[in-house]
CSV table of C-alpha atoms and ligand atoms in Angstrom, one decimal:
chain,number,residue,atom,x,y,z
A,22,UNK,CA,-33.2,-17.4,12.5
A,23,UNK,CA,-34.8,-15.7,9.6
A,24,UNK,CA,-34.4,-17.6,6.2
A,25,UNK,CA,-33.5,-14.2,4.7
A,26,UNK,CA,-30.1,-14.0,6.4
A,27,UNK,CA,-29.4,-17.7,5.6
A,28,UNK,CA,-30.2,-17.0,1.9
A,29,UNK,CA,-28.0,-13.9,1.9
A,30,UNK,CA,-25.1,-15.6,3.7
A,31,UNK,CA,-25.2,-18.5,1.2
A,32,UNK,CA,-25.5,-16.3,-1.8
A,33,UNK,CA,-22.5,-14.3,-0.7
A,34,UNK,CA,-20.6,-17.5,0.1
A,35,UNK,CA,-20.9,-18.5,-3.5
A,36,UNK,CA,-19.1,-15.5,-4.9
A,37,UNK,CA,-15.9,-14.9,-3.0
A,38,UNK,CA,-13.6,-12.3,-4.7
A,39,UNK,CA,-10.1,-11.1,-3.7
A,40,UNK,CA,-9.1,-7.7,-2.5
A,41,UNK,CA,-10.3,-4.7,-4.6
A,42,UNK,CA,-11.8,-7.1,-7.1
A,43,UNK,CA,-15.1,-7.6,-5.1
A,44,UNK,CA,-17.3,-6.4,-8.1
A,45,UNK,CA,-20.1,-8.9,-7.9
A,46,UNK,CA,-20.0,-8.7,-4.0
A,47,UNK,CA,-20.3,-4.9,-4.2
A,48,UNK,CA,-23.3,-5.1,-6.6
A,49,UNK,CA,-25.0,-7.8,-4.4
A,50,UNK,CA,-24.6,-5.6,-1.4
A,51,UNK,CA,-25.8,-2.5,-3.2
A,52,UNK,CA,-28.9,-4.3,-4.6
A,53,UNK,CA,-29.8,-5.2,-1.0
A,54,UNK,CA,-29.1,-1.8,0.5
A,55,UNK,CA,-31.2,-0.1,-2.2
A,56,UNK,CA,-34.1,-2.3,-1.3
A,57,UNK,CA,-34.3,-0.7,2.2
A,58,UNK,CA,-36.3,2.4,2.9
A,59,UNK,CA,-34.1,5.3,1.6
A,60,UNK,CA,-35.5,8.4,3.4
A,61,UNK,CA,-32.8,8.5,6.2
A,62,UNK,CA,-29.8,6.8,4.5
A,63,UNK,CA,-27.0,8.0,2.2
A,64,UNK,CA,-25.2,5.4,0.2
A,65,UNK,CA,-21.8,6.1,-1.4
A,66,UNK,CA,-19.4,3.7,-3.1
A,67,UNK,CA,-15.7,3.8,-2.6
A,68,UNK,CA,-13.6,1.7,-4.9
A,69,UNK,CA,-15.2,-1.8,-4.4
A,70,UNK,CA,-16.4,-0.8,-0.9
A,71,UNK,CA,-19.5,1.1,0.3
A,72,UNK,CA,-20.4,3.6,3.0
A,73,UNK,CA,-24.0,3.7,4.3
A,74,UNK,CA,-24.8,6.6,6.6
A,75,UNK,CA,-28.1,6.3,8.7
A,76,UNK,CA,-29.4,9.5,10.2
A,77,UNK,CA,-30.1,9.2,13.9
A,78,UNK,CA,-33.2,10.7,15.5
A,79,UNK,CA,-31.1,13.1,17.5
A,80,UNK,CA,-27.6,12.7,16.0
A,81,UNK,CA,-25.2,14.0,18.7
A,82,UNK,CA,-22.5,11.5,17.5
A,83,UNK,CA,-21.8,8.9,14.9
A,84,UNK,CA,-21.1,5.2,15.6
A,85,UNK,CA,-19.4,3.3,12.8
A,86,UNK,CA,-19.5,-0.4,12.2
A,87,UNK,CA,-17.1,-2.0,9.7
A,88,UNK,CA,-17.4,-5.3,7.8
A,89,UNK,CA,-14.7,-6.7,5.5
A,90,UNK,CA,-16.0,-8.1,2.2
A,91,UNK,CA,-13.2,-10.0,0.4
A,92,UNK,CA,-12.5,-13.8,0.1
A,93,UNK,CA,-9.3,-15.8,-0.1
A,94,UNK,CA,-7.4,-17.6,-2.9
A,95,UNK,CA,-8.1,-21.1,-1.6
A,96,UNK,CA,-10.0,-23.9,-3.2
A,97,UNK,CA,-13.1,-24.8,-1.1
A,98,UNK,CA,-13.4,-28.4,0.1
A,99,UNK,CA,-16.7,-28.3,2.1
A,100,UNK,CA,-18.9,-30.1,-0.3
A,101,UNK,CA,-21.8,-27.8,0.8
A,102,UNK,CA,-24.5,-27.2,-1.7
A,103,UNK,CA,-23.9,-23.5,-1.7
A,104,UNK,CA,-20.0,-23.9,-2.0
A,105,UNK,CA,-18.0,-21.3,-3.8
A,106,UNK,CA,-18.8,-20.9,-7.5
A,107,UNK,CA,-15.5,-19.2,-8.1
A,108,UNK,CA,-12.8,-21.9,-8.6
A,109,UNK,CA,-9.8,-21.3,-6.4
A,110,UNK,CA,-11.5,-18.8,-4.2
A,111,UNK,CA,-13.4,-19.2,-0.9
A,112,UNK,CA,-14.9,-17.2,1.9
A,113,UNK,CA,-12.5,-19.1,4.3
A,114,UNK,CA,-12.2,-16.2,6.8
A,115,UNK,CA,-15.9,-15.7,7.4
A,116,UNK,CA,-16.3,-12.4,5.6
A,117,UNK,CA,-19.6,-13.8,4.2
A,118,UNK,CA,-20.9,-14.0,7.8
A,119,UNK,CA,-19.5,-10.5,8.6
A,120,UNK,CA,-21.3,-9.0,5.6
A,121,UNK,CA,-24.6,-10.8,6.3
A,122,UNK,CA,-24.5,-9.6,10.0
A,123,UNK,CA,-23.8,-6.0,8.7
A,124,UNK,CA,-26.8,-6.1,6.4
A,125,UNK,CA,-29.0,-7.6,9.2
A,126,UNK,CA,-27.8,-4.9,11.6
A,127,UNK,CA,-28.3,-2.2,9.0
A,128,UNK,CA,-31.8,-3.3,8.3
A,129,UNK,CA,-32.7,-3.1,12.0
A,130,UNK,CA,-31.1,0.3,12.4
A,131,UNK,CA,-32.8,1.7,9.3
A,132,UNK,CA,-36.3,0.5,10.5
A,133,UNK,CA,-35.8,1.4,14.1
A,134,UNK,CA,-33.5,4.4,14.0
A,135,UNK,CA,-31.4,5.0,17.1
A,136,UNK,CA,-30.8,8.4,18.5
A,137,UNK,CA,-27.2,8.7,17.2
A,138,UNK,CA,-26.1,8.5,13.6
A,139,UNK,CA,-24.8,5.1,12.4
A,140,UNK,CA,-22.2,4.6,9.6
A,141,UNK,CA,-21.8,1.2,8.0
A,142,UNK,CA,-18.5,0.5,6.2
A,143,UNK,CA,-18.3,-2.3,3.7
A,144,UNK,CA,-14.5,-2.5,3.4
A,145,UNK,CA,-12.6,-4.3,0.6
A,146,UNK,CA,-9.3,-6.1,0.7
A,147,UNK,CA,-8.8,-7.0,4.4
A,148,UNK,CA,-6.8,-10.1,3.5
A,149,UNK,CA,-4.5,-8.0,1.4
A,150,UNK,CA,-3.4,-5.6,0.1
A,151,UNK,CA,-5.3,-3.7,2.8
A,152,UNK,CA,-8.5,-1.6,2.3
A,153,UNK,CA,-8.7,-0.1,5.8
A,154,UNK,CA,-5.9,2.5,5.5
A,155,UNK,CA,-7.0,4.0,2.2
A,156,UNK,CA,-10.7,3.9,3.2
A,157,UNK,CA,-9.8,5.8,6.4
A,158,UNK,CA,-8.1,8.5,4.2
A,159,UNK,CA,-11.1,8.7,1.8
A,160,UNK,CA,-13.4,11.7,1.5
A,161,UNK,CA,-16.6,10.0,2.8
A,162,UNK,CA,-14.7,8.9,5.9
A,163,UNK,CA,-13.5,12.5,6.5
A,164,UNK,CA,-17.0,13.9,6.0
A,165,UNK,CA,-18.7,11.4,8.4
A,166,UNK,CA,-15.8,11.5,10.9
A,167,UNK,CA,-17.3,8.8,13.3
A,168,UNK,CA,-16.8,9.2,17.1
A,169,UNK,CA,-16.4,5.5,17.6
A,170,UNK,CA,-15.9,2.5,15.5
A,171,UNK,CA,-16.2,-1.3,16.0
A,172,UNK,CA,-16.0,-4.6,14.1
A,173,UNK,CA,-16.3,-8.3,14.7
A,174,UNK,CA,-14.5,-11.5,13.5
A,175,UNK,CA,-15.9,-15.0,13.5
A,176,UNK,CA,-14.1,-17.4,15.9
A,177,UNK,CA,-14.4,-21.1,15.0
A,178,UNK,CA,-13.1,-22.1,18.5
A,179,UNK,CA,-15.8,-20.4,20.5
A,180,UNK,CA,-19.3,-21.8,20.9
A,181,UNK,CA,-22.3,-20.1,19.3
A,182,UNK,CA,-23.9,-17.6,21.7
A,183,UNK,CA,-20.5,-16.4,22.9
A,184,UNK,CA,-18.5,-13.3,22.1
A,185,UNK,CA,-15.1,-12.4,23.3
A,186,UNK,CA,-12.8,-9.3,23.5
A,187,UNK,CA,-10.3,-7.5,25.7
A,188,UNK,CA,-9.2,-4.0,26.4
A,189,UNK,CA,-5.8,-3.0,24.8
A,190,UNK,CA,-3.9,-5.3,22.4
A,191,UNK,CA,-6.0,-7.9,20.6
A,192,UNK,CA,-4.2,-8.6,17.3
A,193,UNK,CA,-0.6,-8.3,16.2
A,194,UNK,CA,1.3,-6.1,13.8
A,195,UNK,CA,1.8,-7.8,10.4
A,196,UNK,CA,4.0,-7.6,7.4
A,197,UNK,CA,3.7,-9.7,4.3
A,198,UNK,CA,6.9,-11.2,2.9
A,199,UNK,CA,7.8,-12.0,-0.7
A,200,UNK,CA,11.3,-13.2,-1.7
A,201,UNK,CA,12.6,-14.1,-5.2
A,202,UNK,CA,15.9,-16.0,-5.7
A,203,UNK,CA,17.5,-15.9,-9.1
A,204,UNK,CA,20.7,-17.8,-10.3
A,205,UNK,CA,22.0,-19.9,-13.1
A,206,UNK,CA,19.9,-23.0,-13.8
A,207,UNK,CA,20.8,-25.9,-16.0
A,208,UNK,CA,21.0,-29.7,-16.6
A,209,UNK,CA,20.1,-31.9,-13.6
A,210,UNK,CA,23.2,-34.0,-14.3
A,211,UNK,CA,25.6,-31.0,-14.0
A,212,UNK,CA,24.9,-29.4,-10.7
A,213,UNK,CA,28.5,-28.1,-10.5
A,214,UNK,CA,27.7,-25.9,-13.5
A,215,UNK,CA,24.6,-24.3,-12.0
A,216,UNK,CA,23.3,-22.3,-9.0
A,217,UNK,CA,20.4,-24.3,-7.6
A,218,UNK,CA,17.6,-21.9,-6.5
A,219,UNK,CA,15.7,-24.7,-4.8
A,220,UNK,CA,18.7,-25.3,-2.5
A,221,UNK,CA,19.0,-21.5,-2.0
A,222,UNK,CA,15.3,-21.1,-1.0
A,223,UNK,CA,15.3,-24.2,1.1
A,224,UNK,CA,18.4,-23.1,3.0
A,225,UNK,CA,16.8,-19.7,3.6
A,226,UNK,CA,13.6,-21.4,4.9
A,227,UNK,CA,15.5,-23.3,7.5
A,228,UNK,CA,17.6,-20.3,8.6
A,229,UNK,CA,14.5,-18.1,8.7
A,230,UNK,CA,13.1,-19.9,11.7
A,231,UNK,CA,16.3,-19.3,13.6
A,232,UNK,CA,15.4,-15.6,13.7
A,233,UNK,CA,12.5,-16.2,16.1
A,234,UNK,CA,14.2,-19.0,18.0
A,235,UNK,CA,17.7,-17.3,18.4
A,236,UNK,CA,17.6,-13.5,17.7
A,237,UNK,CA,14.2,-12.5,19.2
A,238,UNK,CA,13.8,-11.8,22.9
A,239,UNK,CA,11.7,-14.8,24.0
A,240,UNK,CA,9.5,-12.4,26.0
A,241,UNK,CA,8.5,-10.6,22.8
A,242,UNK,CA,6.1,-12.7,20.8
A,243,UNK,CA,6.8,-13.1,17.1
A,244,UNK,CA,5.7,-15.5,14.3
A,245,UNK,CA,7.3,-15.9,10.9
A,246,UNK,CA,5.3,-18.2,8.5
A,247,UNK,CA,6.0,-19.1,4.9
A,248,UNK,CA,2.7,-20.1,3.2
A,249,UNK,CA,3.8,-20.6,-0.3
A,250,UNK,CA,7.0,-21.8,-2.1
A,251,UNK,CA,7.4,-22.1,-5.9
A,252,UNK,CA,10.3,-23.2,-8.0
A,253,UNK,CA,11.4,-25.0,-11.1
A,254,UNK,CA,9.8,-26.3,-14.2
A,255,UNK,CA,10.4,-30.0,-14.6
A,256,UNK,CA,12.2,-32.8,-12.7
A,257,UNK,CA,15.5,-32.8,-14.6
A,258,UNK,CA,16.2,-29.1,-14.8
A,259,UNK,CA,17.9,-27.3,-12.0
A,260,UNK,CA,15.7,-24.3,-11.1
A,261,UNK,CA,17.0,-20.8,-12.0
A,262,UNK,CA,14.2,-19.2,-9.9
A,263,UNK,CA,12.4,-19.8,-6.6
A,264,UNK,CA,9.9,-17.7,-4.7
A,265,UNK,CA,8.7,-17.8,-1.2
A,266,UNK,CA,5.7,-15.9,0.3
A,267,UNK,CA,4.9,-15.5,3.9
A,268,UNK,CA,4.0,-13.2,6.8
A,269,UNK,CA,5.6,-11.8,9.9
A,270,UNK,CA,3.7,-11.1,13.1
A,271,UNK,CA,4.9,-9.1,16.1
A,272,UNK,CA,3.6,-7.4,19.1
A,273,UNK,CA,6.4,-5.0,20.3
A,274,UNK,CA,7.2,-2.0,18.3
A,275,UNK,CA,10.9,-2.8,17.7
A,276,UNK,CA,10.4,-6.5,16.9
A,277,UNK,CA,9.3,-6.1,13.2
A,278,UNK,CA,12.4,-4.2,12.2
A,279,UNK,CA,14.6,-6.7,14.0
A,280,UNK,CA,13.0,-9.6,12.1
A,281,UNK,CA,13.3,-7.7,8.8
A,282,UNK,CA,17.0,-6.9,9.5
A,283,UNK,CA,17.5,-10.6,10.3
A,284,UNK,CA,15.9,-11.7,7.0
A,285,UNK,CA,18.2,-9.4,5.1
A,286,UNK,CA,21.3,-10.6,6.8
A,287,UNK,CA,20.3,-14.2,6.0
A,288,UNK,CA,19.7,-13.3,2.3
A,289,UNK,CA,23.0,-11.6,2.0
A,290,UNK,CA,24.7,-14.9,3.2
A,291,UNK,CA,22.5,-16.9,0.7
A,292,UNK,CA,23.7,-14.6,-2.1
A,293,UNK,CA,27.4,-15.3,-1.2
A,294,UNK,CA,26.9,-19.0,-0.6
A,295,UNK,CA,24.8,-19.7,-3.7
A,296,UNK,CA,26.3,-17.0,-6.0
A,297,UNK,CA,22.7,-15.7,-6.7
A,298,UNK,CA,20.6,-12.6,-6.5
A,299,UNK,CA,17.7,-12.2,-4.0
A,300,UNK,CA,15.0,-9.5,-3.8
A,301,UNK,CA,12.6,-9.0,-0.9
A,302,UNK,CA,9.3,-7.2,-0.9
A,303,UNK,CA,7.4,-6.6,2.4
A,304,UNK,CA,4.0,-6.1,0.7
A,305,UNK,CA,1.1,-4.9,3.0
A,306,UNK,CA,1.9,-4.0,6.6
A,307,UNK,CA,-1.0,-3.9,9.1
A,308,UNK,CA,-1.1,-1.9,12.4
A,309,UNK,CA,-2.0,-3.8,15.5
A,310,UNK,CA,-5.6,-4.0,16.8
A,311,UNK,CA,-5.6,-2.1,20.0
A,312,UNK,CA,-9.1,-1.9,21.7
A,313,UNK,CA,-10.3,1.1,23.7
A,314,UNK,CA,-10.8,0.1,27.3
A,315,UNK,CA,-13.9,2.2,28.0
A,316,UNK,CA,-15.7,1.0,24.8
A,317,UNK,CA,-15.0,-2.7,25.5
A,318,UNK,CA,-16.5,-2.0,29.0
A,319,UNK,CA,-19.6,-0.5,27.4
A,320,UNK,CA,-19.9,-3.4,24.9
A,321,UNK,CA,-19.8,-5.9,27.9
A,322,UNK,CA,-22.5,-3.8,29.6
A,323,UNK,CA,-24.7,-3.8,26.5
A,324,UNK,CA,-24.7,-7.6,26.6
A,325,UNK,CA,-26.2,-7.7,30.1
A,326,UNK,CA,-29.7,-9.0,30.1
A,327,UNK,CA,-29.3,-10.7,26.7
A,328,UNK,CA,-28.6,-14.4,26.1
A,329,UNK,CA,-25.1,-13.5,24.7
A,330,UNK,CA,-22.3,-14.8,26.9
A,331,UNK,CA,-19.1,-12.7,27.1
A,332,UNK,CA,-15.7,-14.2,27.8
A,333,UNK,CA,-12.3,-12.4,28.0
A,334,UNK,CA,-10.1,-13.0,24.9
A,335,UNK,CA,-6.4,-13.7,24.9
A,336,UNK,CA,-4.1,-11.7,22.6
A,337,UNK,CA,-3.8,-13.4,19.1
A,338,UNK,CA,-1.1,-13.2,16.4
A,339,UNK,CA,-3.8,-12.8,13.8
A,340,UNK,CA,-3.6,-9.6,11.8
A,341,UNK,CA,-6.4,-7.2,10.8
A,342,UNK,CA,-6.2,-3.9,9.0
A,343,UNK,CA,-9.1,-2.7,11.1
A,344,UNK,CA,-6.1,-1.7,13.4
A,345,UNK,CA,-5.7,1.4,11.1
A,346,UNK,CA,-9.2,2.6,12.1
A,347,UNK,CA,-8.5,2.1,15.7
A,348,UNK,CA,-5.2,4.1,15.5
A,349,UNK,CA,-7.3,7.1,14.6
A,350,UNK,CA,-10.7,6.5,16.1
A,351,UNK,CA,-11.6,5.0,19.5
A,352,UNK,CA,-13.2,1.6,19.1
A,353,UNK,CA,-12.8,-2.2,19.5
A,354,UNK,CA,-13.0,-5.5,17.8
A,355,UNK,CA,-14.6,-8.7,19.2
A,356,UNK,CA,-14.7,-12.3,18.3
A,357,UNK,CA,-18.1,-14.0,17.5
A,358,UNK,CA,-18.3,-17.7,18.3
A,359,UNK,CA,-19.2,-19.9,15.3
A,360,UNK,CA,-18.1,-23.3,16.5
A,361,UNK,CA,-16.4,-24.9,13.4
A,362,UNK,CA,-14.2,-27.9,13.7
A,363,UNK,CA,-12.0,-26.4,11.0
A,364,UNK,CA,-10.3,-23.1,11.6
A,365,UNK,CA,-9.9,-19.8,9.7
A,366,UNK,CA,-8.2,-20.0,6.4
A,367,UNK,CA,-9.1,-23.8,6.2
A,368,UNK,CA,-10.7,-25.1,3.0
A,369,UNK,CA,-13.3,-27.0,5.1
A,370,UNK,CA,-14.2,-24.0,7.3
A,371,UNK,CA,-18.0,-24.3,8.0
A,372,UNK,CA,-19.2,-21.9,10.6
A,373,UNK,CA,-22.5,-22.5,12.4
A,374,UNK,CA,-25.1,-20.3,10.8
A,375,UNK,CA,-27.0,-19.9,14.1
A,376,UNK,CA,-24.2,-17.4,15.0
A,377,UNK,CA,-25.6,-14.9,12.4
A,378,UNK,CA,-28.5,-13.8,14.6
A,379,UNK,CA,-26.2,-13.6,17.6
A,380,UNK,CA,-23.9,-11.3,15.6
A,381,UNK,CA,-26.8,-9.1,14.5
A,382,UNK,CA,-28.0,-8.7,18.1
A,383,UNK,CA,-24.6,-7.8,19.4
A,384,UNK,CA,-24.0,-5.3,16.6
A,385,UNK,CA,-27.4,-3.5,16.9
A,386,UNK,CA,-27.2,-3.6,20.7
A,387,UNK,CA,-23.7,-1.9,20.5
A,388,UNK,CA,-24.9,0.8,18.0
A,389,UNK,CA,-27.8,1.6,20.3
A,390,UNK,CA,-25.8,1.8,23.5
A,391,UNK,CA,-22.3,3.0,22.9
B,423,LIG,C1,-8.3,-12.2,10.5
B,423,LIG,C2,-7.2,-12.7,9.6
B,423,LIG,O1,-7.1,-13.9,9.4
B,423,LIG,N1,-6.5,-11.8,9.0
B,423,LIG,C3,-5.4,-12.0,8.1
B,423,LIG,C4,-4.7,-10.8,7.7
B,423,LIG,C5,-3.6,-10.9,6.7
B,423,LIG,C6,-2.7,-9.8,6.5
B,423,LIG,C7,-1.6,-10.0,5.4
B,423,LIG,N2,-2.2,-10.5,4.2
B,423,LIG,C8,-0.6,-10.9,6.0
B,423,LIG,O2,-0.7,-12.1,5.7
B,423,LIG,O3,0.4,-10.4,6.6
B,423,LIG,C9,-4.3,-12.9,8.9
B,423,LIG,O4,-3.7,-13.7,8.1
B,423,LIG,O5,-4.1,-12.8,10.1
């Protein structure tokens, strides 16, 4: 693989930034995009994102390719020489790969223009609070109005050289979950005079998992995960505040509301039992990723005669705000094998860089053939 893409991937890897704060990342991408021949391209920024339109030689339709550009708030633990330079942040979901592949494909498309127009979307805030929905409503998107759209996501479990997708449902509906518990704290030796918010939040956490095991129809998949819990100030003070943060994943349309109703019923019981106040915020909600059957078929066909191996993907409870694009525009998402022993959102995620050229080939091939 060209050293150029390795360098770009590693430079991007060093500067992860969270949603709508991707200032250095946007500048890095713009510097590269401006170094390309400009005669047939139009570049527009949108918040911390970018649109790049490449005029096709005929231009009967417009094919869009989207990459996400944000990192995650997690301390990197890879010990790589090009590890994150931003303490507490890491490209732990592969968006550094996604961006490099987008730049590689853009370069190929600018140099050897296809007959149809191509639109590259560099989208902020995929991990939250969600850049796809507002980007979809933006003026440039309305102007370019693509006929089809696609995107990829790295998959640490798949070998390099393999891509994977499926028609129909690929990823779940999601909702974030933020809950605060507030009561009367006090001295550790006088629990009877206080309302212990660590006990309130812990009781909630145990009861929460009973929604999926006891209220949800077992034939309708759902996941509720708490990823963060914070409470208290010191070991001998009973905490007056606790906070939990998590995410809900569902497939069937009615399941999300059922789970949210269950959460609110549990919280009402917790308020009575612990004489406290609770407040719940559902943050960002993402629409499921539902792939167009015909376009997945064309994608598979575009890989025939290449060395890229296609396998059918199972549905996953992952979320992706790319689902909002697919709600309005026919398209699909696919997994790109990167063969890492550590998975997505892990502090040791270390995808195999040989997958970058596979990604570029799959993306350019799709733009030229869809
Ligand atoms: C591909 C991937 O890992 N996406 C994220 C999307 C997160 C959405 C939102 N912040 C939430 O947690 O609900 C994922 O965690 O699946």
